[in-house]
Amino acid sequence: MTFIMNPLLYPYVIKHQKQLDFHEFFDQVAPLTFGFPPVRSGKFPGMGEHVQRSFRLLQGENLNNLTETMMGNLMLVFRQDYLTGESEWRTESVYQLCNSIMFEATFLTLFGKPAHTSRHSGMVTLREDFVKFDTMFPLLIARIPISLLGGTKAIRDKLINYFHPQRMSRWSNTSGFIKERAALFEQYDSMGDVDKAAHHFAILWASVGNTVPATFWAMYYLVTHPEALAVVREEIHGVLQVSGIETDHNRDIAFTREQLDSLLYLESSINESLRLSSASMNIRVAQEDFSLRLEGERSIGVRKGDIISLSPQSMHMDPGIYKNPEIYKFDRYIENGKEKTDFYKDGQKLKYYRMSFGSGSTKCPGRHFAVNEIKQFLSLLLLYFDVEVLEGQEPCTLDPSRAGLGILLPASDVQIRYRLRRS
């Protein structure tokens, strides 16, 4: 494996999409992890290309629809589970709060609701089983046989069964993205129901496996930095006031995509927490022997099958790019009232300076939806609640056990107290 550590060289790697491909690596690890047959094995001709095209349903006007639906589902969970009772202080752990709300709201948005009610029964059990599986995820990606991981296979089978096509056919308000994938799978007679369900389970992991910890870090850094929290809360209030919307815990709130896009300080704070918590590796597998030309006359010989890896975390923590990179600076990505996009390394402007969602053609297709839903969650939280970190706790640190796989989990949870804000 060859590591490219200089971010000034990243564009030279990323532009070689034909010679350096991610899908070969994905096809090796995803089937073993999630329990479905390889997509590009020849058994399902054309499926890989169709699956890639389905990701367009996470963008454009479809993104607007997803964002609107997510807003409604977040309000549903907040309203029924948290916007009740008097304004006394309640205690909760940050990760538990983020996980319980974001897991269910995201599930409802993508996969839909039961036929005759607004929420699925057994959601708590589903979430708990997901966490158990997710704990073993790094070992599965490392290709440790699932048979050696205790009860992990039984848990995975249970999770997969939740997405059995017969069960899913009874759900309503399913997203266009999931509908298209389900219709695609039906075109392949050789794909069994369990295989179809396993693909849907993989999408569940993709939609919450990194988003929940990303939400945790975004919330954690805000509530532990009162100045940042005050600025972001004021910005959210200001956007609603311009639209003549009153904030009251008895009123449901809905943000348009345009309003979410205008929340520059909130977005900067989220991007800053992503910079500090993301530890993914961008992996590419060489499809042929070729010479990888770098800057100037430099080049390196690459053989078919060689693995090239970019390590964005080293860039995110580079003091030559980010001043005091270990410090949370909520407005780091704002300059003169606009998004800051000019970052430099050794006097040269960087094309890639923040890579929390990957790069090139394999950049996370759901990244815009993920950022929007984190914005929505934090906006509702700050509008409806006063939130304080309980005293006497050590600063939260990163758990390195998932290094290379995305957003790192916290090494321990953080206790907060919250109450309804007074009108």
CSV table of C-alpha atoms in Angstrom, one decimal:
chain,number,residue,atom,x,y,z
A,1,MET,CA,0.0,0.0,0.0
A,2,THR,CA,1.3,3.4,-1.0
A,3,PHE,CA,0.3,6.4,1.2
A,4,ILE,CA,0.1,9.9,-0.4
A,5,MET,CA,0.6,12.2,2.5
A,6,ASN,CA,1.1,15.6,0.8
A,7,PRO,CA,-2.4,17.1,0.1
A,8,LEU,CA,-0.9,19.1,-2.8
A,9,LEU,CA,-0.6,15.7,-4.6
A,10,TYR,CA,-4.1,14.6,-4.0
A,11,PRO,CA,-5.5,16.0,-7.3
A,12,TYR,CA,-3.0,13.9,-9.3
A,13,VAL,CA,-4.3,10.7,-7.7
A,14,ILE,CA,-8.0,11.7,-7.8
A,15,LYS,CA,-8.0,12.5,-11.5
A,16,HIS,CA,-6.9,8.9,-12.4
A,17,GLN,CA,-10.4,7.5,-11.9
A,18,LYS,CA,-10.0,4.9,-14.6
A,19,GLN,CA,-6.7,3.5,-13.4
A,20,LEU,CA,-7.4,3.9,-9.7
A,21,ASP,CA,-10.7,2.6,-8.7
A,22,PHE,CA,-12.5,2.2,-5.3
A,23,HIS,CA,-15.1,-0.3,-6.4
A,24,GLU,CA,-12.8,-3.3,-6.5
A,25,PHE,CA,-11.9,-2.8,-2.8
A,26,PHE,CA,-15.6,-2.2,-2.0
A,27,ASP,CA,-16.6,-5.4,-3.8
A,28,GLN,CA,-14.1,-7.3,-1.7
A,29,VAL,CA,-15.2,-6.1,1.8
A,30,ALA,CA,-18.9,-5.1,1.5
A,31,PRO,CA,-20.3,-8.6,0.7
A,32,LEU,CA,-18.3,-10.1,3.7
A,33,THR,CA,-19.5,-7.3,6.0
A,34,PHE,CA,-23.2,-7.0,5.1
A,35,GLY,CA,-23.9,-10.5,3.8
A,36,PHE,CA,-24.8,-10.0,0.1
A,37,PRO,CA,-23.1,-11.5,-3.0
A,38,PRO,CA,-20.6,-9.4,-4.9
A,39,VAL,CA,-22.4,-6.9,-7.2
A,40,ARG,CA,-19.7,-7.1,-9.9
A,41,SER,CA,-19.3,-10.8,-9.9
A,42,GLY,CA,-20.9,-11.4,-13.3
A,43,LYS,CA,-24.0,-12.9,-11.6
A,44,PHE,CA,-25.8,-9.6,-11.8
A,45,PRO,CA,-24.9,-7.9,-15.1
A,46,GLY,CA,-25.1,-4.2,-15.1
A,47,MET,CA,-26.1,-3.9,-11.5
A,48,GLY,CA,-23.1,-2.0,-10.4
A,49,GLU,CA,-23.8,0.8,-12.9
A,50,HIS,CA,-27.5,0.9,-12.0
A,51,VAL,CA,-26.7,1.1,-8.3
A,52,GLN,CA,-24.3,4.0,-9.0
A,53,ARG,CA,-27.0,5.8,-11.0
A,54,SER,CA,-29.5,5.4,-8.2
A,55,PHE,CA,-27.5,7.8,-6.0
A,56,ARG,CA,-28.7,10.7,-8.1
A,57,LEU,CA,-31.9,10.4,-6.1
A,58,LEU,CA,-29.9,11.8,-3.2
A,59,GLN,CA,-29.3,15.1,-5.0
A,60,GLY,CA,-31.0,18.0,-6.6
A,61,GLU,CA,-34.8,18.2,-6.3
A,62,ASN,CA,-34.8,14.7,-4.7
A,63,LEU,CA,-32.5,16.1,-2.0
A,64,ASN,CA,-35.1,18.8,-1.3
A,65,ASN,CA,-37.8,16.1,-0.9
A,66,LEU,CA,-35.6,14.1,1.4
A,67,THR,CA,-34.7,17.2,3.5
A,68,GLU,CA,-38.4,18.1,3.8
A,69,THR,CA,-39.3,14.6,4.9
A,70,MET,CA,-36.5,14.5,7.4
A,71,MET,CA,-37.7,17.7,8.9
A,72,GLY,CA,-41.1,16.2,9.5
A,73,ASN,CA,-39.7,13.0,11.0
A,74,LEU,CA,-37.3,14.9,13.3
A,75,MET,CA,-40.3,17.0,14.5
A,76,LEU,CA,-42.3,13.8,15.0
A,77,VAL,CA,-39.6,12.2,17.2
A,78,PHE,CA,-38.9,15.4,19.1
A,79,ARG,CA,-42.6,16.1,19.6
A,80,GLN,CA,-43.5,12.7,20.9
A,81,ASP,CA,-40.4,11.9,22.9
A,82,TYR,CA,-38.9,15.1,24.1
A,83,LEU,CA,-41.3,18.1,23.8
A,84,THR,CA,-43.5,17.0,26.6
A,85,GLY,CA,-43.9,17.8,30.3
A,86,GLU,CA,-42.9,20.9,32.2
A,87,SER,CA,-39.7,22.9,31.9
A,88,GLU,CA,-37.7,21.1,34.5
A,89,TRP,CA,-34.1,19.9,33.9
A,90,ARG,CA,-33.7,16.4,32.5
A,91,THR,CA,-30.4,14.5,32.2
A,92,GLU,CA,-29.3,12.5,29.2
A,93,SER,CA,-26.1,11.3,27.5
A,94,VAL,CA,-25.2,13.1,24.3
A,95,TYR,CA,-24.6,10.0,22.2
A,96,GLN,CA,-27.7,8.3,23.4
A,97,LEU,CA,-29.7,11.5,22.6
A,98,CYS,CA,-28.2,11.8,19.1
A,99,ASN,CA,-28.5,8.1,18.3
A,100,SER,CA,-32.2,7.7,19.5
A,101,ILE,CA,-33.4,10.7,17.4
A,102,MET,CA,-31.2,10.5,14.3
A,103,PHE,CA,-31.4,6.8,13.9
A,104,GLU,CA,-35.2,6.7,13.9
A,105,ALA,CA,-35.8,9.9,11.9
A,106,THR,CA,-33.3,8.8,9.2
A,107,PHE,CA,-34.8,5.4,9.0
A,108,LEU,CA,-38.3,6.8,8.6
A,109,THR,CA,-37.1,9.2,5.9
A,110,LEU,CA,-35.4,6.6,3.8
A,111,PHE,CA,-37.4,3.5,4.3
A,112,GLY,CA,-40.8,4.9,5.2
A,113,LYS,CA,-43.4,4.2,7.8
A,114,PRO,CA,-45.7,1.3,8.8
A,115,ALA,CA,-49.0,1.2,6.9
A,116,HIS,CA,-51.3,2.3,9.7
A,117,THR,CA,-49.1,4.3,12.2
A,118,SER,CA,-46.3,6.9,12.1
A,119,ARG,CA,-43.6,4.9,13.8
A,120,HIS,CA,-42.2,1.4,13.6
A,121,SER,CA,-42.5,-0.9,16.6
A,122,GLY,CA,-39.3,-2.5,17.8
A,123,MET,CA,-37.2,0.6,16.8
A,124,VAL,CA,-35.3,0.5,20.1
A,125,THR,CA,-34.4,-3.2,19.6
A,126,LEU,CA,-33.4,-2.5,16.0
A,127,ARG,CA,-31.1,0.3,17.1
A,128,GLU,CA,-29.6,-1.7,19.9
A,129,ASP,CA,-28.9,-4.6,17.5
A,130,PHE,CA,-27.4,-2.1,15.0
A,131,VAL,CA,-25.0,-0.8,17.7
A,132,LYS,CA,-23.9,-4.4,18.5
A,133,PHE,CA,-23.2,-5.0,14.8
A,134,ASP,CA,-21.5,-1.7,14.4
A,135,THR,CA,-19.1,-2.5,17.3
A,136,MET,CA,-17.8,-5.4,15.2
A,137,PHE,CA,-17.7,-3.4,11.9
A,138,PRO,CA,-14.0,-2.7,12.0
A,139,LEU,CA,-13.2,-6.4,12.4
A,140,LEU,CA,-15.6,-7.3,9.5
A,141,ILE,CA,-13.9,-4.7,7.3
A,142,ALA,CA,-10.6,-6.3,8.3
A,143,ARG,CA,-12.0,-9.5,6.8
A,144,ILE,CA,-12.2,-11.4,10.1
A,145,PRO,CA,-14.6,-14.2,9.4
A,146,ILE,CA,-18.0,-13.4,11.0
A,147,SER,CA,-18.1,-17.0,12.4
A,148,LEU,CA,-15.3,-16.0,14.8
A,149,LEU,CA,-17.1,-13.0,16.1
A,150,GLY,CA,-19.4,-14.6,18.6
A,151,GLY,CA,-23.1,-13.8,18.0
A,152,THR,CA,-22.5,-11.2,15.3
A,153,LYS,CA,-23.8,-13.3,12.5
A,154,ALA,CA,-27.1,-13.9,14.4
A,155,ILE,CA,-27.4,-10.2,15.0
A,156,ARG,CA,-26.7,-9.4,11.4
A,157,ASP,CA,-29.2,-12.0,10.2
A,158,LYS,CA,-31.8,-10.4,12.5
A,159,LEU,CA,-31.0,-6.9,11.1
A,160,ILE,CA,-31.2,-8.1,7.5
A,161,ASN,CA,-34.5,-9.9,8.1
A,162,TYR,CA,-36.0,-6.5,9.2
A,163,PHE,CA,-35.7,-5.5,5.5
A,164,HIS,CA,-37.3,-8.5,4.0
A,165,PRO,CA,-39.1,-7.4,0.8
A,166,GLN,CA,-42.4,-8.7,2.0
A,167,ARG,CA,-42.2,-6.6,5.1
A,168,MET,CA,-41.0,-3.5,3.2
A,169,SER,CA,-43.8,-3.8,0.7
A,170,ARG,CA,-46.2,-2.8,3.5
A,171,TRP,CA,-44.4,0.4,4.4
A,172,SER,CA,-45.6,3.8,3.1
A,173,ASN,CA,-43.8,7.0,2.2
A,174,THR,CA,-40.7,5.2,1.2
A,175,SER,CA,-38.1,7.5,-0.4
A,176,GLY,CA,-37.6,7.4,-4.2
A,177,PHE,CA,-34.0,6.3,-3.6
A,178,ILE,CA,-35.0,3.1,-1.8
A,179,LYS,CA,-37.9,2.5,-4.2
A,180,GLU,CA,-35.6,2.6,-7.2
A,181,ARG,CA,-33.1,0.2,-5.6
A,182,ALA,CA,-35.9,-2.2,-4.6
A,183,ALA,CA,-37.2,-2.1,-8.2
A,184,LEU,CA,-33.7,-2.7,-9.5
A,185,PHE,CA,-33.2,-5.8,-7.3
A,186,GLU,CA,-36.5,-7.2,-8.6
A,187,GLN,CA,-35.1,-7.3,-12.1
A,188,TYR,CA,-32.6,-10.0,-11.1
A,189,ASP,CA,-34.2,-13.4,-10.7
A,190,SER,CA,-31.0,-14.8,-9.2
A,191,MET,CA,-31.1,-12.4,-6.3
A,192,GLY,CA,-33.0,-13.9,-3.4
A,193,ASP,CA,-35.1,-12.0,-0.9
A,194,VAL,CA,-32.3,-12.3,1.8
A,195,ASP,CA,-29.8,-10.8,-0.6
A,196,LYS,CA,-32.1,-7.9,-1.4
A,197,ALA,CA,-32.7,-7.3,2.3
A,198,ALA,CA,-28.9,-7.3,3.0
A,199,HIS,CA,-28.5,-4.5,0.4
A,200,HIS,CA,-31.1,-2.4,2.2
A,201,PHE,CA,-29.4,-3.1,5.5
A,202,ALA,CA,-26.1,-1.9,4.0
A,203,ILE,CA,-27.9,1.4,3.1
A,204,LEU,CA,-29.1,1.7,6.7
A,205,TRP,CA,-25.5,1.4,7.9
A,206,ALA,CA,-24.3,3.9,5.2
A,207,SER,CA,-27.0,6.4,6.3
A,208,VAL,CA,-26.4,6.3,10.1
A,209,GLY,CA,-23.1,4.6,10.8
A,210,ASN,CA,-21.2,7.8,10.3
A,211,THR,CA,-24.0,10.4,10.6
A,212,VAL,CA,-24.8,9.6,14.3
A,213,PRO,CA,-21.2,10.0,15.5
A,214,ALA,CA,-20.9,13.1,13.3
A,215,THR,CA,-24.0,14.5,15.0
A,216,PHE,CA,-22.5,13.7,18.4
A,217,TRP,CA,-19.3,15.6,17.7
A,218,ALA,CA,-21.2,18.6,16.2
A,219,MET,CA,-23.4,18.8,19.3
A,220,TYR,CA,-20.6,18.1,21.8
A,221,TYR,CA,-18.4,20.9,20.5
A,222,LEU,CA,-21.2,23.4,20.5
A,223,VAL,CA,-22.4,22.6,24.0
A,224,THR,CA,-18.9,22.7,25.4
A,225,HIS,CA,-18.2,26.1,23.7
A,226,PRO,CA,-20.9,28.5,25.0
A,227,GLU,CA,-19.7,31.4,22.7
A,228,ALA,CA,-20.1,29.2,19.6
A,229,LEU,CA,-23.5,27.9,20.8
A,230,ALA,CA,-24.7,31.5,21.4
A,231,VAL,CA,-23.7,32.7,17.9
A,232,VAL,CA,-25.2,29.6,16.2
A,233,ARG,CA,-28.4,29.9,18.2
A,234,GLU,CA,-28.7,33.6,17.3
A,235,GLU,CA,-28.1,32.8,13.6
A,236,ILE,CA,-30.9,30.1,13.6
A,237,HIS,CA,-33.3,32.5,15.3
A,238,GLY,CA,-32.4,35.2,12.8
A,239,VAL,CA,-33.2,33.0,9.8
A,240,LEU,CA,-36.6,32.2,11.2
A,241,GLN,CA,-37.4,35.8,12.2
A,242,VAL,CA,-36.7,37.0,8.6
A,243,SER,CA,-39.4,34.6,7.5
A,244,GLY,CA,-41.8,35.7,10.3
A,245,ILE,CA,-41.7,32.4,12.1
A,246,GLU,CA,-42.1,32.4,15.9
A,247,THR,CA,-40.3,29.9,17.9
A,248,ASP,CA,-42.3,28.2,20.6
A,249,HIS,CA,-42.1,24.6,21.8
A,250,ASN,CA,-45.8,24.3,21.1
A,251,ARG,CA,-45.2,25.1,17.4
A,252,ASP,CA,-43.7,22.7,14.9
A,253,ILE,CA,-40.8,24.3,12.9
A,254,ALA,CA,-39.8,23.5,9.3
A,255,PHE,CA,-36.7,24.8,7.6
A,256,THR,CA,-36.5,25.1,3.9
A,257,ARG,CA,-33.3,24.0,2.1
A,258,GLU,CA,-32.6,27.7,1.3
A,259,GLN,CA,-32.8,28.5,5.0
A,260,LEU,CA,-30.5,25.6,5.9
A,261,ASP,CA,-28.0,26.7,3.3
A,262,SER,CA,-28.0,30.2,4.8
A,263,LEU,CA,-26.8,29.0,8.2
A,264,LEU,CA,-23.1,29.7,7.6
A,265,TYR,CA,-22.0,29.6,11.2
A,266,LEU,CA,-23.9,26.4,11.9
A,267,GLU,CA,-22.4,24.8,8.8
A,268,SER,CA,-18.9,26.0,9.7
A,269,SER,CA,-19.3,24.5,13.2
A,270,ILE,CA,-20.3,21.2,11.7
A,271,ASN,CA,-17.4,21.2,9.2
A,272,GLU,CA,-15.0,22.0,12.0
A,273,SER,CA,-16.3,19.1,14.1
A,274,LEU,CA,-16.0,16.8,11.1
A,275,ARG,CA,-12.4,18.0,10.6
A,276,LEU,CA,-11.6,17.0,14.1
A,277,SER,CA,-13.4,13.7,14.2
A,278,SER,CA,-13.1,12.2,10.7
A,279,ALA,CA,-10.4,9.6,10.1
A,280,SER,CA,-11.3,7.9,6.8
A,281,MET,CA,-8.8,6.6,4.3
A,282,ASN,CA,-9.5,7.2,0.6
A,283,ILE,CA,-8.4,3.9,-0.9
A,284,ARG,CA,-7.9,3.2,-4.6
A,285,VAL,CA,-6.9,-0.1,-6.3
A,286,ALA,CA,-4.8,0.1,-9.5
A,287,GLN,CA,-6.6,-1.5,-12.5
A,288,GLU,CA,-3.5,-1.7,-14.7
A,289,ASP,CA,0.2,-1.0,-14.7
A,290,PHE,CA,0.8,2.7,-15.2
A,291,SER,CA,3.0,5.7,-14.3
A,292,LEU,CA,1.3,8.0,-11.8
A,293,ARG,CA,2.5,11.4,-12.8
A,294,LEU,CA,2.8,13.9,-9.9
A,295,GLU,CA,3.9,17.5,-9.9
A,296,GLY,CA,6.6,18.6,-12.3
A,297,GLU,CA,8.6,15.6,-13.6
A,298,ARG,CA,7.9,13.4,-10.7
A,299,SER,CA,6.1,10.1,-11.2
A,300,ILE,CA,5.8,6.7,-9.4
A,301,GLY,CA,5.3,3.3,-11.0
A,302,VAL,CA,2.1,1.6,-10.0
A,303,ARG,CA,1.4,-2.0,-10.7
A,304,LYS,CA,-2.0,-3.6,-11.3
A,305,GLY,CA,-3.5,-4.5,-7.9
A,306,ASP,CA,-1.4,-1.9,-6.0
A,307,ILE,CA,-3.3,0.1,-3.4
A,308,ILE,CA,-3.0,3.8,-3.2
A,309,SER,CA,-4.3,5.6,-0.1
A,310,LEU,CA,-5.0,9.2,0.8
A,311,SER,CA,-5.1,10.0,4.5
A,312,PRO,CA,-7.2,13.2,5.0
A,313,GLN,CA,-6.8,13.1,8.8
A,314,SER,CA,-3.2,14.1,8.4
A,315,MET,CA,-4.2,17.0,6.3
A,316,HIS,CA,-7.0,18.1,8.7
A,317,MET,CA,-4.5,18.2,11.5
A,318,ASP,CA,-1.6,19.8,9.6
A,319,PRO,CA,-0.6,23.1,11.4
A,320,GLY,CA,0.8,24.3,8.0
A,321,ILE,CA,-2.8,24.4,6.8
A,322,TYR,CA,-4.8,24.9,9.9
A,323,LYS,CA,-3.5,27.2,12.7
A,324,ASN,CA,-3.8,25.4,16.0
A,325,PRO,CA,-5.4,22.3,14.3
A,326,GLU,CA,-6.2,20.5,17.6
A,327,ILE,CA,-8.4,23.4,18.8
A,328,TYR,CA,-12.1,23.6,17.9
A,329,LYS,CA,-12.7,27.0,16.1
A,330,PHE,CA,-16.4,27.1,15.1
A,331,ASP,CA,-16.0,29.9,12.6
A,332,ARG,CA,-12.8,28.5,10.9
A,333,TYR,CA,-14.6,28.1,7.6
A,334,ILE,CA,-16.0,31.7,7.5
A,335,GLU,CA,-14.2,34.8,6.2
A,336,ASN,CA,-15.8,38.2,5.7
A,337,GLY,CA,-19.3,36.8,6.2
A,338,LYS,CA,-18.9,34.1,3.5
A,339,GLU,CA,-17.7,30.5,3.4
A,340,LYS,CA,-13.9,30.4,3.5
A,341,THR,CA,-12.5,28.2,0.8
A,342,ASP,CA,-8.9,29.4,0.5
A,343,PHE,CA,-6.5,27.2,2.4
A,344,TYR,CA,-2.8,26.9,1.6
A,345,LYS,CA,0.1,24.4,2.0
A,346,ASP,CA,3.6,25.7,1.6
A,347,GLY,CA,2.3,28.8,-0.1
A,348,GLN,CA,0.2,26.9,-2.6
A,349,LYS,CA,-3.6,26.9,-2.6
A,350,LEU,CA,-5.1,23.5,-1.9
A,351,LYS,CA,-7.8,22.1,-4.2
A,352,TYR,CA,-8.7,19.6,-1.4
A,353,TYR,CA,-8.6,21.0,2.1
A,354,ARG,CA,-11.5,19.2,3.8
A,355,MET,CA,-12.2,15.6,2.9
A,356,SER,CA,-14.6,14.3,5.5
A,357,PHE,CA,-16.8,12.7,2.9
A,358,GLY,CA,-14.1,11.2,0.6
A,359,SER,CA,-13.0,12.4,-2.8
A,360,GLY,CA,-13.6,12.2,-6.5
A,361,SER,CA,-16.2,9.9,-8.0
A,362,THR,CA,-16.4,8.0,-4.8
A,363,LYS,CA,-17.3,11.0,-2.6
A,364,CYS,CA,-20.2,10.0,-0.3
A,365,PRO,CA,-23.3,10.5,-2.4
A,366,GLY,CA,-25.4,11.3,0.6
A,367,ARG,CA,-23.1,14.0,2.0
A,368,HIS,CA,-25.5,16.9,1.4
A,369,PHE,CA,-28.4,15.0,3.0
A,370,ALA,CA,-26.2,14.1,6.0
A,371,VAL,CA,-25.1,17.8,6.6
A,372,ASN,CA,-28.7,18.9,6.2
A,373,GLU,CA,-30.0,16.5,8.7
A,374,ILE,CA,-27.3,17.4,11.2
A,375,LYS,CA,-28.3,21.1,10.7
A,376,GLN,CA,-31.9,20.3,11.2
A,377,PHE,CA,-31.3,18.3,14.4
A,378,LEU,CA,-29.1,20.9,16.0
A,379,SER,CA,-31.5,23.7,15.0
A,380,LEU,CA,-34.4,22.1,16.7
A,381,LEU,CA,-32.3,21.2,19.7
A,382,LEU,CA,-31.1,24.8,20.2
A,383,LEU,CA,-34.4,26.4,19.4
A,384,TYR,CA,-36.4,24.2,21.8
A,385,PHE,CA,-34.0,23.5,24.6
A,386,ASP,CA,-31.4,25.0,27.0
A,387,VAL,CA,-28.6,22.5,27.1
A,388,GLU,CA,-25.7,22.4,29.6
A,389,VAL,CA,-22.9,19.9,30.1
A,390,LEU,CA,-22.8,18.5,33.7
A,391,GLU,CA,-19.8,19.6,35.7
A,392,GLY,CA,-17.0,17.3,36.7
A,393,GLN,CA,-16.5,15.4,33.4
A,394,GLU,CA,-13.2,15.0,31.6
A,395,PRO,CA,-13.1,16.3,28.0
A,396,CYS,CA,-14.3,13.8,25.5
A,397,THR,CA,-11.6,12.1,23.4
A,398,LEU,CA,-11.7,10.1,20.2
A,399,ASP,CA,-11.8,6.3,20.2
A,400,PRO,CA,-9.1,5.3,17.6
A,401,SER,CA,-10.5,1.8,17.0
A,402,ARG,CA,-12.3,2.9,13.8
A,403,ALA,CA,-9.3,4.8,12.3
A,404,GLY,CA,-9.5,4.7,8.5
A,405,LEU,CA,-13.3,3.9,8.4
A,406,GLY,CA,-14.9,7.3,8.8
A,407,ILE,CA,-16.1,9.4,11.8
A,408,LEU,CA,-14.5,8.2,15.1
A,409,LEU,CA,-16.7,7.4,18.0
A,410,PRO,CA,-16.2,9.1,21.3
A,411,ALA,CA,-14.1,7.1,23.8
A,412,SER,CA,-16.8,7.8,26.4
A,413,ASP,CA,-20.2,9.5,26.5
A,414,VAL,CA,-20.9,12.9,27.9
A,415,GLN,CA,-23.7,13.7,30.3
A,416,ILE,CA,-25.8,16.8,29.8
A,417,ARG,CA,-28.9,18.3,31.2
A,418,TYR,CA,-31.6,20.0,29.1
A,419,ARG,CA,-35.0,21.7,29.6
A,420,LEU,CA,-37.6,23.4,27.4
A,421,ARG,CA,-36.6,27.0,26.7
A,422,ARG,CA,-39.0,29.6,28.0
A,423,SER,CA,-40.8,31.6,25.4
